mmCIF file of C-alpha atoms in Angstrom:
data_model
loop_
_atom_site.group_PDB
_atom_site.id
_atom_site.type_symbol
_atom_site.label_atom_id
_atom_site.label_comp_id
_atom_site.label_asym_id
_atom_site.label_seq_id
_atom_site.Cartn_x
_atom_site.Cartn_y
_atom_site.Cartn_z
ATOM 1 C CA UNK A 1 -16.818 10.982 -3.479
ATOM 2 C CA UNK A 2 -17.490 7.295 -3.040
ATOM 3 C CA UNK A 3 -14.659 5.920 -0.911
ATOM 4 C CA UNK A 4 -15.059 2.461 -2.473
ATOM 5 C CA UNK A 5 -14.737 3.714 -6.053
ATOM 6 C CA UNK A 6 -11.182 5.073 -5.869
ATOM 7 C CA UNK A 7 -8.156 3.377 -7.334
ATOM 8 C CA UNK A 8 -5.043 2.942 -5.206
ATOM 9 C CA UNK A 9 -1.543 3.365 -6.494
ATOM 10 C CA UNK A 10 1.170 0.841 -5.666
ATOM 11 C CA UNK A 11 2.686 3.452 -3.368
ATOM 12 C CA UNK A 12 -0.572 3.789 -1.409
ATOM 13 C CA UNK A 13 -0.921 0.009 -1.085
ATOM 14 C CA UNK A 14 2.708 -0.271 0.048
ATOM 15 C CA UNK A 15 2.203 2.460 2.666
ATOM 16 C CA UNK A 16 -1.060 0.928 3.904
ATOM 17 C CA UNK A 17 0.374 -2.564 4.276
ATOM 18 C CA UNK A 18 3.555 -1.285 5.900
ATOM 19 C CA UNK A 19 1.498 0.682 8.433
ATOM 20 C CA UNK A 20 -0.757 -2.310 9.156
ATOM 21 C CA UNK A 21 2.274 -4.547 9.632
ATOM 22 C CA UNK A 22 3.760 -2.069 12.105
ATOM 23 C CA UNK A 23 0.477 -1.807 14.037
ATOM 24 C CA UNK A 24 0.222 -5.594 14.310
ATOM 25 C CA UNK A 25 3.809 -5.832 15.486
ATOM 26 C CA UNK A 26 3.170 -3.231 18.191
ATOM 27 C CA UNK A 27 -0.082 -4.841 19.372
ATOM 28 C CA UNK A 28 1.672 -8.203 19.842
ATOM 29 C CA UNK A 29 -1.427 -10.383 19.467
ATOM 30 C CA UNK A 30 -0.423 -14.025 19.206
ATOM 31 C CA UNK A 31 -3.766 -15.843 18.899
ATOM 32 C CA UNK A 32 -5.130 -15.699 15.388
ATOM 33 C CA UNK A 33 -8.012 -17.363 13.613
ATOM 34 C CA UNK A 34 -7.458 -19.203 10.342
ATOM 35 C CA UNK A 35 -9.023 -16.257 8.485
ATOM 36 C CA UNK A 36 -6.553 -13.918 10.147
ATOM 37 C CA UNK A 37 -3.666 -16.204 9.192
ATOM 38 C CA UNK A 38 -4.864 -16.160 5.578
ATOM 39 C CA UNK A 39 -4.995 -12.361 5.652
ATOM 40 C CA UNK A 40 -1.476 -12.265 7.089
ATOM 41 C CA UNK A 41 -0.257 -14.491 4.255
ATOM 42 C CA UNK A 42 -1.858 -12.239 1.637
ATOM 43 C CA UNK A 43 -0.350 -9.153 3.266
ATOM 44 C CA UNK A 44 3.091 -10.804 3.436
ATOM 45 C CA UNK A 45 3.051 -11.961 -0.186
ATOM 46 C CA UNK A 46 1.788 -8.588 -1.430
ATOM 47 C CA UNK A 47 4.439 -6.688 0.533
ATOM 48 C CA UNK A 48 7.117 -9.096 -0.675
ATOM 49 C CA UNK A 49 6.119 -8.501 -4.300
ATOM 50 C CA UNK A 50 5.512 -4.756 -4.116
ATOM 51 C CA UNK A 51 8.757 -4.148 -2.202
ATOM 52 C CA UNK A 52 10.641 -5.099 -5.364
ATOM 53 C CA UNK A 53 8.991 -2.306 -7.379
ATOM 54 C CA UNK A 54 9.973 1.382 -7.583
ATOM 55 C CA UNK A 55 7.058 2.420 -5.349
ATOM 56 C CA UNK A 56 9.214 1.467 -2.383
ATOM 57 C CA UNK A 57 11.348 4.556 -3.057
ATOM 58 C CA UNK A 58 8.509 7.000 -3.702
ATOM 59 C CA UNK A 59 7.205 9.574 -1.267
ATOM 60 C CA UNK A 60 3.847 11.334 -0.935
ATOM 61 C CA UNK A 61 5.435 14.451 -2.414
ATOM 62 C CA UNK A 62 6.643 12.708 -5.574
ATOM 63 C CA UNK A 63 3.246 11.089 -6.120
ATOM 64 C CA UNK A 64 1.486 14.438 -5.591
ATOM 65 C CA UNK A 65 3.884 16.182 -7.995
ATOM 66 C CA UNK A 66 3.300 13.498 -10.624
ATOM 67 C CA UNK A 67 -0.475 13.788 -10.306
ATOM 68 C CA UNK A 68 -0.339 17.575 -10.578
ATOM 69 C CA UNK A 69 1.841 17.305 -13.678
ATOM 70 C CA UNK A 70 -0.497 14.777 -15.320
ATOM 71 C CA UNK A 71 -3.659 16.719 -14.435
ATOM 72 C CA UNK A 72 -3.216 18.958 -17.458
ATOM 73 C CA UNK A 73 -3.386 15.971 -19.821
ATOM 74 C CA UNK A 74 -6.967 15.119 -18.816
ATOM 75 C CA UNK A 75 -6.376 11.362 -18.782
ATOM 76 C CA UNK A 76 -9.192 8.980 -17.884
ATOM 77 C CA UNK A 77 -8.986 5.854 -15.755
#
Protein backbone atom coordinates (compact mmCIF):
# COMPACT_ATOMS: atom_id res chain seq x y z
CA UNK A 1 0.00 0.00 0.00
CA UNK A 2 1.08 3.56 -0.64
CA UNK A 3 1.93 5.07 2.74
CA UNK A 4 1.07 8.57 1.48
CA UNK A 5 -2.42 7.61 0.30
CA UNK A 6 -3.91 6.61 3.66
CA UNK A 7 -6.34 8.71 5.64
CA UNK A 8 -5.70 9.31 9.33
CA UNK A 9 -8.40 9.34 11.95
CA UNK A 10 -8.54 12.06 14.59
CA UNK A 11 -7.40 9.47 17.11
CA UNK A 12 -4.29 8.66 15.05
CA UNK A 13 -3.44 12.35 14.64
CA UNK A 14 -3.94 12.93 18.38
CA UNK A 15 -1.67 9.98 19.23
CA UNK A 16 1.00 11.08 16.74
CA UNK A 17 1.10 14.67 17.97
CA UNK A 18 1.07 13.61 21.61
CA UNK A 19 4.01 11.27 20.99
CA UNK A 20 5.94 13.95 19.09
CA UNK A 21 5.31 16.45 21.88
CA UNK A 22 6.64 13.97 24.44
CA UNK A 23 9.74 13.24 22.34
CA UNK A 24 10.50 16.95 22.00
CA UNK A 25 10.06 17.47 25.72
CA UNK A 26 12.48 14.64 26.48
CA UNK A 27 15.10 15.82 23.97
CA UNK A 28 15.14 19.30 25.54
CA UNK A 29 16.35 21.17 22.45
CA UNK A 30 16.08 24.91 23.01
CA UNK A 31 17.43 26.39 19.76
CA UNK A 32 14.84 26.35 17.02
CA UNK A 33 14.65 27.83 13.56
CA UNK A 34 11.67 29.94 12.52
CA UNK A 35 10.36 26.99 10.49
CA UNK A 36 10.55 24.81 13.58
CA UNK A 37 8.70 27.44 15.62
CA UNK A 38 5.96 27.53 12.98
CA UNK A 39 5.68 23.74 13.13
CA UNK A 40 5.46 23.90 16.92
CA UNK A 41 2.63 26.44 16.65
CA UNK A 42 0.72 24.22 14.22
CA UNK A 43 1.21 21.20 16.47
CA UNK A 44 0.07 23.18 19.53
CA UNK A 45 -3.04 24.58 17.85
CA UNK A 46 -3.98 21.19 16.39
CA UNK A 47 -3.55 19.44 19.74
CA UNK A 48 -5.52 22.19 21.48
CA UNK A 49 -8.41 21.75 19.04
CA UNK A 50 -8.39 17.96 18.81
CA UNK A 51 -8.12 17.55 22.60
CA UNK A 52 -11.66 18.91 22.86
CA UNK A 53 -13.07 16.11 20.68
CA UNK A 54 -14.07 12.57 21.70
CA UNK A 55 -10.93 11.08 20.12
CA UNK A 56 -9.08 12.04 23.28
CA UNK A 57 -10.93 9.24 25.10
CA UNK A 58 -10.56 6.57 22.42
CA UNK A 59 -8.10 3.71 22.47
CA UNK A 60 -6.56 1.60 19.70
CA UNK A 61 -8.90 -1.23 20.68
CA UNK A 62 -12.06 0.85 20.29
CA UNK A 63 -10.93 2.14 16.90
CA UNK A 64 -10.07 -1.40 15.75
CA UNK A 65 -13.44 -2.72 16.97
CA UNK A 66 -15.26 0.07 15.14
CA UNK A 67 -13.40 -0.63 11.90
CA UNK A 68 -14.11 -4.35 12.14
CA UNK A 69 -17.79 -3.64 12.74
CA UNK A 70 -18.00 -1.26 9.77
CA UNK A 71 -16.07 -3.57 7.43
CA UNK A 72 -19.21 -5.54 6.66
CA UNK A 73 -20.94 -2.42 5.30
CA UNK A 74 -18.42 -2.02 2.46
CA UNK A 75 -18.24 1.77 2.77
CA UNK A 76 -15.97 3.78 0.48
CA UNK A 77 -13.81 6.75 1.39
